[in-house]
Short mmCIF file of C-alpha atoms in Angstrom, two decimals:
data_model
loop_
_atom_site.label_atom_id
_atom_site.label_comp_id
_atom_site.label_asym_id
_atom_site.label_seq_id
_atom_site.Cartn_x
_atom_site.Cartn_y
_atom_site.Cartn_z
CA MET A 1 -12.80 -46.09 -38.52
CA THR A 2 -13.48 -44.00 -41.69
CA ASN A 3 -10.78 -44.14 -44.15
CA PHE A 4 -10.65 -40.44 -44.84
CA ILE A 5 -8.76 -39.08 -47.89
CA THR A 6 -7.40 -35.47 -48.52
CA PRO A 7 -9.74 -32.97 -50.06
CA ILE A 8 -9.50 -31.70 -53.67
CA ASN A 9 -9.90 -28.25 -55.01
CA GLU A 10 -11.95 -28.83 -58.17
CA SER A 11 -14.05 -31.47 -59.78
CA ILE A 12 -16.41 -32.00 -62.73
CA LEU A 13 -19.80 -33.05 -61.71
CA ASN A 14 -21.31 -35.82 -63.69
CA GLY A 15 -23.78 -37.26 -61.25
CA SER A 16 -24.64 -37.58 -57.61
CA LYS A 17 -27.13 -38.79 -55.00
CA VAL A 18 -28.78 -36.20 -52.83
CA ILE A 19 -30.41 -36.33 -49.37
CA ALA A 20 -31.62 -33.68 -47.12
CA VAL A 21 -30.37 -33.82 -43.53
CA PRO A 22 -30.68 -31.67 -40.49
CA ASN A 23 -28.26 -28.89 -40.30
CA ASN A 24 -26.54 -30.08 -37.16
CA PHE A 25 -26.01 -33.62 -38.95
CA ARG A 26 -24.34 -31.86 -41.69
CA LEU A 27 -22.11 -29.82 -39.23
CA ALA A 28 -21.22 -32.99 -37.43
CA ILE A 29 -19.95 -34.68 -40.63
CA SER A 30 -17.98 -31.47 -41.32
CA ASN A 31 -16.50 -31.38 -38.00
CA SER A 32 -15.29 -34.92 -38.14
CA TYR A 33 -13.62 -34.39 -41.41
CA SER A 34 -12.13 -31.12 -40.35
CA LYS A 35 -10.41 -32.88 -37.64
CA TYR A 36 -8.85 -35.23 -39.90
CA ILE A 37 -7.60 -32.41 -42.15
CA GLU A 38 -6.07 -30.70 -39.07
CA GLU A 39 -4.32 -33.84 -38.18
CA VAL A 40 -3.06 -34.25 -41.63
CA LYS A 41 -1.76 -30.70 -41.66
CA ILE A 42 0.04 -31.10 -38.23
CA SER A 43 1.67 -34.31 -39.37
CA THR A 44 2.75 -32.68 -42.75
CA ASN A 45 4.14 -29.74 -40.90
CA LYS A 46 5.99 -32.04 -38.52
CA THR A 47 7.63 -33.95 -41.44
CA LEU A 48 8.44 -30.65 -43.18
CA GLU A 49 10.11 -29.22 -39.97
CA SER A 50 12.16 -32.30 -39.47
CA HIS A 51 13.15 -32.12 -43.03
CA ILE A 52 14.22 -28.42 -42.73
CA ASP A 53 16.02 -29.14 -39.49
CA GLY A 54 17.94 -31.91 -41.04
CA ILE A 55 19.04 -29.52 -43.75
CA ILE A 56 19.96 -26.65 -41.43
CA GLU A 57 22.15 -28.99 -39.28
CA LYS A 58 23.87 -30.23 -42.24
CA ASP A 59 24.33 -26.74 -43.53
CA ASP A 60 25.60 -25.44 -40.35
CA VAL A 61 28.31 -28.10 -40.36
CA ILE A 62 29.33 -27.13 -43.81
CA ILE A 63 29.38 -23.50 -42.93
CA ASP A 64 31.55 -23.94 -39.81
CA GLU A 65 33.92 -26.03 -41.77
CA ALA A 66 34.15 -23.53 -44.55
CA PHE A 67 34.63 -20.68 -42.05
CA ILE A 68 37.45 -22.43 -40.17
CA GLY A 69 39.03 -23.56 -43.33
CA ALA A 70 39.04 -19.95 -44.61
CA ILE A 71 41.05 -18.66 -41.62
CA PRO A 72 44.82 -19.34 -41.57
CA THR A 73 45.80 -21.69 -38.79
CA GLU A 74 48.36 -19.33 -37.10
CA LYS A 75 45.67 -16.56 -36.99
CA LEU A 76 43.19 -19.07 -35.57
CA LYS A 77 45.52 -20.27 -32.85
CA LYS A 78 46.15 -16.54 -31.84
CA MET A 79 42.40 -16.06 -31.73
CA ILE A 80 41.95 -19.03 -29.57
CA ALA A 81 44.85 -18.01 -27.25
CA THR A 82 43.45 -14.54 -26.84
CA ASN A 83 39.95 -15.78 -26.12
CA GLU A 84 41.36 -18.28 -23.66
CA ASN A 85 43.47 -15.50 -21.87
CA LYS A 86 40.45 -13.23 -21.72
CA LEU A 87 38.28 -16.05 -20.32
CA ALA A 88 41.06 -16.85 -17.73
CA SER A 89 41.37 -13.23 -16.71
CA LEU A 90 37.66 -12.84 -16.36
CA GLU A 91 37.41 -16.04 -14.17
CA ALA A 92 40.30 -14.83 -11.99
CA GLN A 93 38.54 -11.48 -11.58
CA GLU A 94 35.31 -13.11 -10.70
CA ASP A 95 37.07 -15.28 -8.09
CA LYS A 96 38.72 -12.25 -6.65
CA ASN A 97 35.39 -10.39 -6.45
CA LEU A 98 33.80 -13.34 -4.91
CA GLU A 99 36.72 -13.80 -2.39
CA ASN A 100 36.46 -10.06 -1.54
CA SER A 101 32.68 -10.25 -1.09
CA MET A 102 32.99 -13.12 1.19
CA LYS A 103 35.63 -11.35 3.35
CA GLU A 104 33.52 -8.24 3.57
CA LEU A 105 30.50 -10.27 4.56
CA GLU A 106 32.52 -12.20 7.25
CA ARG A 107 33.79 -8.84 8.56
CA ILE A 108 30.32 -7.47 8.68
CA ILE A 109 28.94 -10.66 10.41
CA SER A 110 31.81 -10.69 12.90
CA SER A 111 31.33 -6.92 13.76
CA TYR A 112 27.69 -7.40 13.88
CA LYS A 113 28.13 -10.22 16.41
CA VAL A 114 30.59 -8.14 18.59
CA ASN A 115 28.12 -5.25 18.56
CA LEU A 116 25.20 -7.48 19.31
CA GLU A 117 27.11 -8.77 22.36
CA LEU A 118 28.02 -5.28 23.42
CA ARG A 119 24.44 -4.13 22.88
CA SER A 120 23.17 -7.12 24.86
CA ASN A 121 25.44 -6.26 27.69
CA ILE A 122 24.38 -2.67 27.64
CA SER A 123 20.76 -3.62 27.38
CA THR A 124 21.07 -5.92 30.41
CA SER A 125 22.56 -3.13 32.49
CA LEU A 126 20.04 -0.75 31.18
CA ASN A 127 17.19 -3.04 32.32
CA VAL A 128 17.79 -1.80 35.74
CA PRO A 129 15.63 1.21 35.95
CA TYR A 130 18.04 3.75 37.49
CA ASP A 131 21.23 2.65 35.62
CA LEU A 132 20.90 5.04 32.62
CA SER A 133 20.45 8.07 34.71
CA ARG A 134 23.64 7.26 36.71
CA LYS A 135 25.80 7.23 33.57
CA SER A 136 27.91 10.27 32.85
CA ASP A 137 27.54 12.20 29.69
CA GLU A 138 30.73 10.49 28.29
CA GLU A 139 29.26 7.04 29.12
CA LEU A 140 26.02 7.81 27.54
CA LEU A 141 27.89 9.07 24.37
CA LYS A 142 29.77 5.74 24.33
CA ILE A 143 26.63 3.79 24.65
CA LYS A 144 24.93 5.79 22.05
CA ASN A 145 27.77 5.15 19.68
CA TYR A 146 27.62 1.43 20.21
CA TYR A 147 23.96 1.71 19.47
CA LEU A 148 24.55 3.73 16.23
CA GLU A 149 27.17 1.22 15.16
CA THR A 150 24.80 -1.75 15.82
CA LEU A 151 22.08 0.09 14.04
CA GLU A 152 24.08 0.60 10.99
CA LEU A 153 25.10 -3.16 10.93
CA MET A 154 21.60 -4.16 11.47
CA LYS A 155 20.40 -2.01 8.65
CA SER A 156 23.08 -3.16 6.26
CA THR A 157 22.45 -6.80 7.05
CA GLY A 158 18.63 -6.65 7.19
CA GLY A 159 18.30 -6.89 10.88
CA ASN A 160 15.11 -7.47 12.79
CA LYS A 161 12.71 -4.60 12.45
CA GLU A 162 11.63 -4.91 16.12
CA THR A 163 15.32 -4.76 17.26
CA ILE A 164 15.95 -1.76 15.21
CA ASN A 165 13.02 0.09 16.47
CA SER A 166 13.93 -0.63 20.14
CA THR A 167 17.52 0.39 19.32
CA LEU A 168 16.24 3.64 17.85
CA LYS A 169 14.15 4.27 21.16
CA GLU A 170 17.21 3.68 23.17
CA ILE A 171 19.19 6.17 21.05
CA SER A 172 16.32 8.70 21.36
CA LYS A 173 16.23 8.16 25.11
CA ILE A 174 20.04 8.72 25.50
CA ASP A 175 19.72 11.91 23.15
CA LYS A 176 17.09 13.17 25.63
CA MET A 177 19.41 12.49 28.61
CA LEU A 178 22.18 14.27 26.85
CA ASN A 179 20.14 17.10 25.90
CA LYS A 180 18.45 17.20 29.22
CA GLU A 181 15.20 17.20 27.57
CA ILE A 182 13.47 14.94 30.09
CA ASP A 183 10.40 16.48 31.71
CA PRO A 184 11.64 17.81 35.18
CA SER A 185 8.65 16.29 36.94
CA GLU A 186 9.25 12.89 35.24
CA GLN A 187 12.98 13.09 36.23
CA TYR A 188 12.08 14.07 39.67
CA TYR A 189 9.68 11.04 39.87
CA GLU A 190 12.48 8.82 38.46
CA LEU A 191 14.89 10.13 41.07
CA LYS A 192 12.52 9.65 43.84
CA SER A 193 11.72 6.03 42.82
CA GLN A 194 15.40 5.35 42.49
CA GLN A 195 15.98 6.64 45.96
CA ALA A 196 13.11 4.56 47.37
CA TYR A 197 14.74 1.46 45.58
CA LEU A 198 18.09 2.31 47.03
CA THR A 199 16.68 2.95 50.55
CA ALA A 200 15.11 -0.40 50.46
CA GLU A 201 18.44 -2.04 49.38
CA MET A 202 20.24 -0.16 52.03
CA ASN A 203 17.81 -1.23 54.62
CA LYS A 204 18.22 -4.83 53.50
CA TYR A 205 22.09 -4.66 53.80
CA ASN A 206 21.81 -2.89 57.02
CA LEU A 207 19.81 -5.82 58.43
CA ILE A 208 22.21 -8.26 56.93
CA THR A 209 25.19 -6.41 58.41
CA ASP A 210 23.50 -6.03 61.74
CA GLU A 211 22.83 -9.80 61.84
CA ILE A 212 26.37 -10.58 60.97
CA LYS A 213 27.70 -8.23 63.68
CA ALA A 214 25.37 -9.87 66.13
CA LYS A 215 26.65 -13.28 65.10
CA LEU A 216 30.29 -12.01 65.34
CA LYS A 217 29.57 -10.79 68.88
CA ALA A 218 28.23 -14.14 69.88
CA THR A 219 31.11 -16.04 68.37
CA THR A 220 34.09 -16.11 70.56
CA GLY A 221 37.70 -16.85 69.59
CA ALA A 222 39.31 -17.08 66.20
CA SER A 223 37.72 -19.59 63.99
CA ASP A 224 36.88 -20.13 60.40
CA GLU A 225 33.23 -19.05 61.17
CA VAL A 226 34.60 -15.66 62.43
CA LEU A 227 36.68 -15.23 59.37
CA GLU A 228 33.86 -16.02 57.00
CA LEU A 229 31.50 -13.64 58.98
CA SER A 230 34.14 -10.97 58.89
CA ASN A 231 34.49 -11.41 55.18
CA ASP A 232 30.77 -11.12 54.74
CA LEU A 233 30.59 -8.02 56.85
CA GLU A 234 33.22 -6.37 54.84
CA LYS A 235 31.56 -7.41 51.65
CA PHE A 236 28.06 -6.27 52.65
CA THR A 237 29.38 -3.04 54.26
CA GLY A 238 31.22 -2.31 50.91
CA ILE A 239 27.97 -2.91 49.00
CA ASN A 240 26.04 -0.54 51.46
CA GLU A 241 28.63 1.98 51.11
CA LYS A 242 28.37 1.98 47.21
CA LEU A 243 24.59 2.23 47.68
CA ARG A 244 25.01 5.12 49.95
CA GLU A 245 27.28 6.82 47.42
CA GLU A 246 24.69 6.28 44.70
CA PHE A 247 22.04 7.48 47.01
CA ALA A 248 24.05 10.68 47.69
CA VAL A 249 24.54 11.21 43.96
CA LEU A 250 20.83 10.90 43.49
CA LYS A 251 20.10 13.31 46.29
CA ASP A 252 22.61 15.72 44.77
CA LYS A 253 20.71 15.37 41.37
CA GLU A 254 17.38 15.93 43.19
CA ALA A 255 18.68 18.99 44.81
CA GLU A 256 19.91 20.34 41.69
CA LEU A 257 16.74 19.62 39.88
CA VAL A 258 14.71 21.27 42.51
CA GLU A 259 16.79 24.22 42.61
CA LYS A 260 16.12 24.59 38.82
CA ASN A 261 12.50 23.73 39.06
CA PRO A 262 11.13 24.86 42.60
CA ALA A 263 7.63 24.12 41.50
CA LEU A 264 8.48 20.36 41.66
CA VAL A 265 8.26 20.49 45.45
CA LYS A 266 4.64 21.48 46.16
CA PRO A 267 2.86 21.05 49.37
CA GLU A 268 0.51 18.76 47.63
CA THR A 269 3.49 16.45 46.82
CA VAL A 270 4.20 16.23 50.55
CA GLU A 271 3.18 12.81 52.04
CA VAL A 272 -0.18 13.08 53.64
CA PRO A 273 -0.59 10.97 56.87
CA LEU A 274 -2.96 8.23 56.12
CA ILE A 275 -5.18 9.02 59.20
CA LYS A 276 -8.79 9.62 58.43
CA GLN A 277 -10.08 12.79 59.98
CA GLU A 278 -13.60 13.47 61.02
CA VAL A 279 -14.54 16.45 59.15
CA LYS A 280 -17.38 18.72 60.32
CA VAL A 281 -19.20 20.17 57.59
CA GLU A 282 -21.20 23.40 58.27
CA LYS A 283 -24.48 23.43 56.64
CA THR A 284 -26.36 26.35 55.01
CA PRO A 285 -29.47 27.90 56.60
CA GLU A 286 -31.53 26.41 53.63
CA GLU A 287 -29.99 22.98 54.39
CA ASP A 288 -30.73 23.37 58.02
CA LEU A 289 -34.31 24.24 57.38
CA LEU A 290 -34.72 21.18 55.14
CA THR A 291 -33.18 18.98 57.54
CA TYR A 292 -35.50 20.22 60.34
CA VAL A 293 -38.63 19.86 58.10
CA LEU A 294 -37.52 16.40 57.13
CA GLU A 295 -36.90 15.28 60.74
CA THR A 296 -40.21 16.90 61.88
CA ALA A 297 -42.22 15.28 59.14
CA THR A 298 -40.62 11.84 59.82
CA LYS A 299 -41.61 12.05 63.53
CA GLU A 300 -45.14 13.28 62.65
CA ASN A 301 -45.54 10.34 60.38
CA GLU A 302 -44.36 7.95 63.00
CA ARG A 303 -46.93 9.47 65.52
CA LEU A 304 -49.70 9.43 63.00
CA GLU A 305 -49.02 5.74 62.08
CA ASN A 306 -49.18 4.79 65.78
CA THR A 307 -52.46 6.67 66.15
CA ILE A 308 -53.89 4.78 63.14
CA SER A 309 -52.85 1.49 64.50
CA GLU A 310 -54.56 2.32 67.94
CA LEU A 311 -57.76 3.59 66.32
CA GLU A 312 -57.86 0.49 64.33
CA GLN A 313 -57.81 -1.56 67.47
CA VAL A 314 -60.49 0.56 69.01
CA ILE A 315 -62.71 0.11 65.88
CA LYS A 316 -62.18 -3.65 66.02
CA GLY A 317 -63.30 -3.47 69.75
CA ILE A 318 -66.51 -1.45 68.92
CA MET A 319 -67.33 -3.74 65.99
CA HIS A 320 -66.97 -6.59 68.29
CA THR A 321 -69.36 -5.04 70.88
CA ILE A 322 -71.84 -4.10 68.20
CA SER A 323 -71.98 -7.58 67.07
CA ILE A 324 -72.53 -8.93 70.64
CA SER A 325 -75.12 -6.21 71.28
CA LYS A 326 -76.99 -7.28 68.12
CA GLU A 327 -77.07 -10.80 69.14
CA GLN A 328 -78.35 -9.69 72.67
CA ILE A 329 -81.05 -7.57 71.21
CA GLU A 330 -82.35 -10.47 69.03
CA LYS A 331 -82.40 -12.60 72.11
CA ASN A 332 -84.26 -10.02 74.05
CA ASN A 333 -86.82 -9.59 71.27
CA ASP A 334 -87.37 -13.35 71.24
CA THR A 335 -87.81 -13.40 75.03
CA ILE A 336 -90.31 -10.43 74.79
CA LYS A 337 -92.30 -12.19 72.07
CA LYS A 338 -92.48 -15.38 74.18
CA ILE A 339 -93.48 -13.34 77.26
CA ASN A 340 -96.07 -11.56 75.26
CA ASN A 341 -97.49 -14.64 73.78
CA ARG A 342 -97.64 -16.29 77.32
CA GLY A 343 -99.41 -13.29 78.65
CA MET A 344 -101.99 -13.48 76.00
CA GLU A 345 -102.58 -17.16 76.82
CA GLU A 346 -102.98 -16.41 80.40
CA GLU A 347 -105.41 -13.70 79.69
CA LYS A 348 -107.49 -15.96 77.46
CA ILE A 349 -107.56 -18.61 80.13
CA LYS A 350 -108.65 -16.06 82.66
CA VAL A 351 -111.41 -15.03 80.20
CA TYR A 352 -112.59 -18.66 79.77
CA ASN A 353 -112.48 -19.24 83.37
CA MET B 1 -13.19 -25.71 -37.56
CA GLU B 2 -12.53 -24.53 -41.07
CA THR B 3 -14.77 -26.07 -43.81
CA GLN B 4 -13.05 -27.21 -46.95
CA LYS B 5 -14.17 -25.63 -50.22
CA ILE B 6 -14.22 -27.12 -53.60
CA ASN B 7 -15.10 -25.76 -57.06
CA ILE B 8 -17.54 -27.92 -58.75
CA ILE B 9 -18.03 -27.50 -62.53
CA ASN B 10 -21.40 -28.59 -63.58
CA ASN B 11 -22.35 -27.92 -67.20
CA GLU B 12 -19.37 -25.65 -67.48
CA ASN B 13 -20.71 -23.57 -64.58
CA ALA B 14 -18.47 -23.52 -61.65
CA MET B 15 -20.04 -23.56 -58.23
CA GLU B 16 -18.40 -23.45 -54.79
CA ALA B 17 -19.43 -26.26 -52.50
CA ASP B 18 -18.34 -27.23 -48.91
CA ILE B 19 -16.78 -30.57 -48.94
CA LEU B 20 -18.21 -32.34 -45.87
CA ALA B 21 -16.08 -35.49 -46.04
CA MET B 22 -14.04 -37.49 -48.54
CA PHE B 23 -13.44 -41.16 -47.81
CA LYS B 24 -12.62 -44.52 -49.36
CA LEU B 25 -14.61 -47.65 -48.95
CA GLU B 26 -12.12 -50.53 -49.25
CA GLU B 27 -14.99 -53.09 -50.11
CA PHE B 28 -15.67 -51.09 -53.38
CA ASN B 29 -12.19 -49.72 -53.75
CA LYS B 30 -13.71 -46.43 -54.51
CA GLU B 31 -13.30 -42.91 -53.16
CA TYR B 32 -16.48 -40.85 -52.33
CA ALA B 33 -17.11 -37.10 -51.76
CA ILE B 34 -19.89 -35.82 -49.45
CA TYR B 35 -20.60 -32.02 -50.25
CA SER B 36 -23.22 -29.41 -49.93
CA PHE B 37 -24.10 -26.31 -51.82
CA ASN B 38 -25.93 -25.29 -48.64
CA GLU B 39 -29.47 -25.41 -50.26
CA GLU B 40 -32.33 -25.51 -47.80
CA TYR B 41 -34.96 -28.22 -48.23
CA ASN B 42 -38.06 -28.13 -45.90
CA GLY B 43 -36.10 -26.80 -43.08
CA LYS B 44 -33.28 -29.18 -43.74
CA VAL B 45 -30.09 -28.90 -45.78
CA LYS B 46 -29.27 -30.93 -48.98
CA ILE B 47 -26.10 -32.93 -49.06
CA TYR B 48 -24.74 -34.67 -52.11
CA ALA B 49 -22.75 -37.89 -52.56
CA SER B 50 -20.58 -38.76 -55.53
CA THR B 51 -18.06 -41.32 -56.48
CA VAL B 52 -14.67 -39.64 -57.02
CA LEU B 53 -13.01 -40.68 -60.14
CA ARG B 54 -9.45 -39.46 -60.96
CA LYS B 55 -8.79 -39.43 -64.61
CA ASP B 56 -5.55 -38.07 -65.84
CA ASP B 57 -5.20 -34.80 -63.98
CA LYS B 58 -8.80 -34.28 -63.55
CA VAL B 59 -11.29 -35.25 -60.82
CA LEU B 60 -14.75 -36.43 -61.83
CA PHE B 61 -17.81 -36.68 -59.52
CA GLU B 62 -19.73 -39.69 -60.84
CA ASP B 63 -23.13 -41.22 -59.77
CA ILE B 64 -23.33 -43.85 -57.10
CA GLU B 65 -23.72 -46.87 -59.16
CA THR B 66 -25.53 -49.49 -57.00
CA GLU B 67 -28.02 -49.47 -54.24
CA GLU B 68 -25.69 -51.52 -52.07
CA GLU B 69 -22.90 -48.79 -52.38
CA TRP B 70 -25.47 -46.11 -51.63
CA THR B 71 -26.69 -47.85 -48.44
CA ARG B 72 -23.07 -48.46 -47.38
CA ILE B 73 -22.26 -44.81 -48.00
CA LYS B 74 -25.32 -43.64 -45.98
CA GLU B 75 -24.08 -45.85 -43.09
CA GLU B 76 -20.67 -44.34 -43.38
CA ILE B 77 -22.13 -40.81 -43.37
CA LYS B 78 -23.96 -41.62 -40.17
CA LYS B 79 -20.84 -42.97 -38.53
CA ILE B 80 -18.91 -39.85 -39.44
CA ALA B 81 -21.73 -37.74 -38.08
CA VAL B 82 -21.65 -39.48 -34.77
CA GLU B 83 -17.95 -39.17 -34.46
CA GLY B 84 -18.40 -35.38 -35.40
CA SER B 85 -21.17 -34.90 -32.90
CA LYS B 86 -18.81 -36.38 -30.10
CA LEU B 87 -16.11 -33.97 -31.06
CA GLU B 88 -18.66 -31.00 -30.81
CA VAL B 89 -19.56 -32.21 -27.23
CA GLU B 90 -15.82 -32.47 -26.29
CA ASN B 91 -15.14 -28.90 -27.71
CA ASN B 92 -18.08 -27.53 -25.70
CA ASP B 93 -16.84 -29.15 -22.50
#
């Protein structure tokens, strides 16, 4: 490790050695020494800082002592007491504020819970498709108010965005109901579907009551079973009665709606029997002509195809006959040649003889 | 990094030089200064080495007396340069 020393500002040159080095070599020497100088500066500053800090700390104590000493004791006591009172008052105020805030928060939470419960109950009942339409305006207003209160609470306590949106939708739905803004055809469809639902329910309970009645008829004498069946009959008859009443209300609503909107009941909306009917469609003369041409052409094609097939058979027969005839002609020619040759020989023999 | 400057009086003429390094060699119990006037020489740069002599309130740059001393100084310069080049690499990283 090089034992560097701090630089000097000025010197008198009396002698030196000189060498030439690459510039980067010169820079490397300079860098190394500069780092040493930086470290010296830092360490010097630190020493200076700690020295200054020491002085300030010491001076602070002196100043404080001088200040306190300069204030009369009674006045100082009063100042301290006043400050303590102020501090106590501020602390008390802060506690009170905190307590009030906590109470307010508890009230909001409790109210929120109650409303959530109410809302949940309402939502459950509203989940049944026909329930909302069976509510009176007064009931709808009550539900709407519940929703509005819940909405306010949810907003103030940073409620779930999805729940807020669904609540807003419900409120809008109720508003429409109250303002009778629902599309009549939609309302009509709703009433009809509710009636269908109620009819199915009534049928179900009719079957149940019929079954109970049959059982009651079959059971003789007074027994627990009879009592139980009677209770059931009463219960289900009661339910059925309620359903009938609801159905009647819906029918009244429907009648009222149709009266206001006669166009709702169109012949097209009447149920069409699901029987397929053969429909005879009359054709135009052009269509008739085309059909005739098509049929004739088809028949002609069939006939021609048959003829071609027959002719092919005939041609095949002729070709076969030709082939046989050719063979026969060749055979005959051979025979003729043979006969001719023999005749010539016989003539020759005759001549010799 | 900032290069240290020094005023060197030569024949009553003051010249500013860059002090490249100042160090002490314990074996000779002497201080040395390596400095440059940034003079070019065949594509290189001249650097000077002098013995630092403190006399009264003045600082004198004297010649290197022995060859042994000069050899040792050159070794030290090389060592310093090696350290300096390492620093350069670290700074570039």
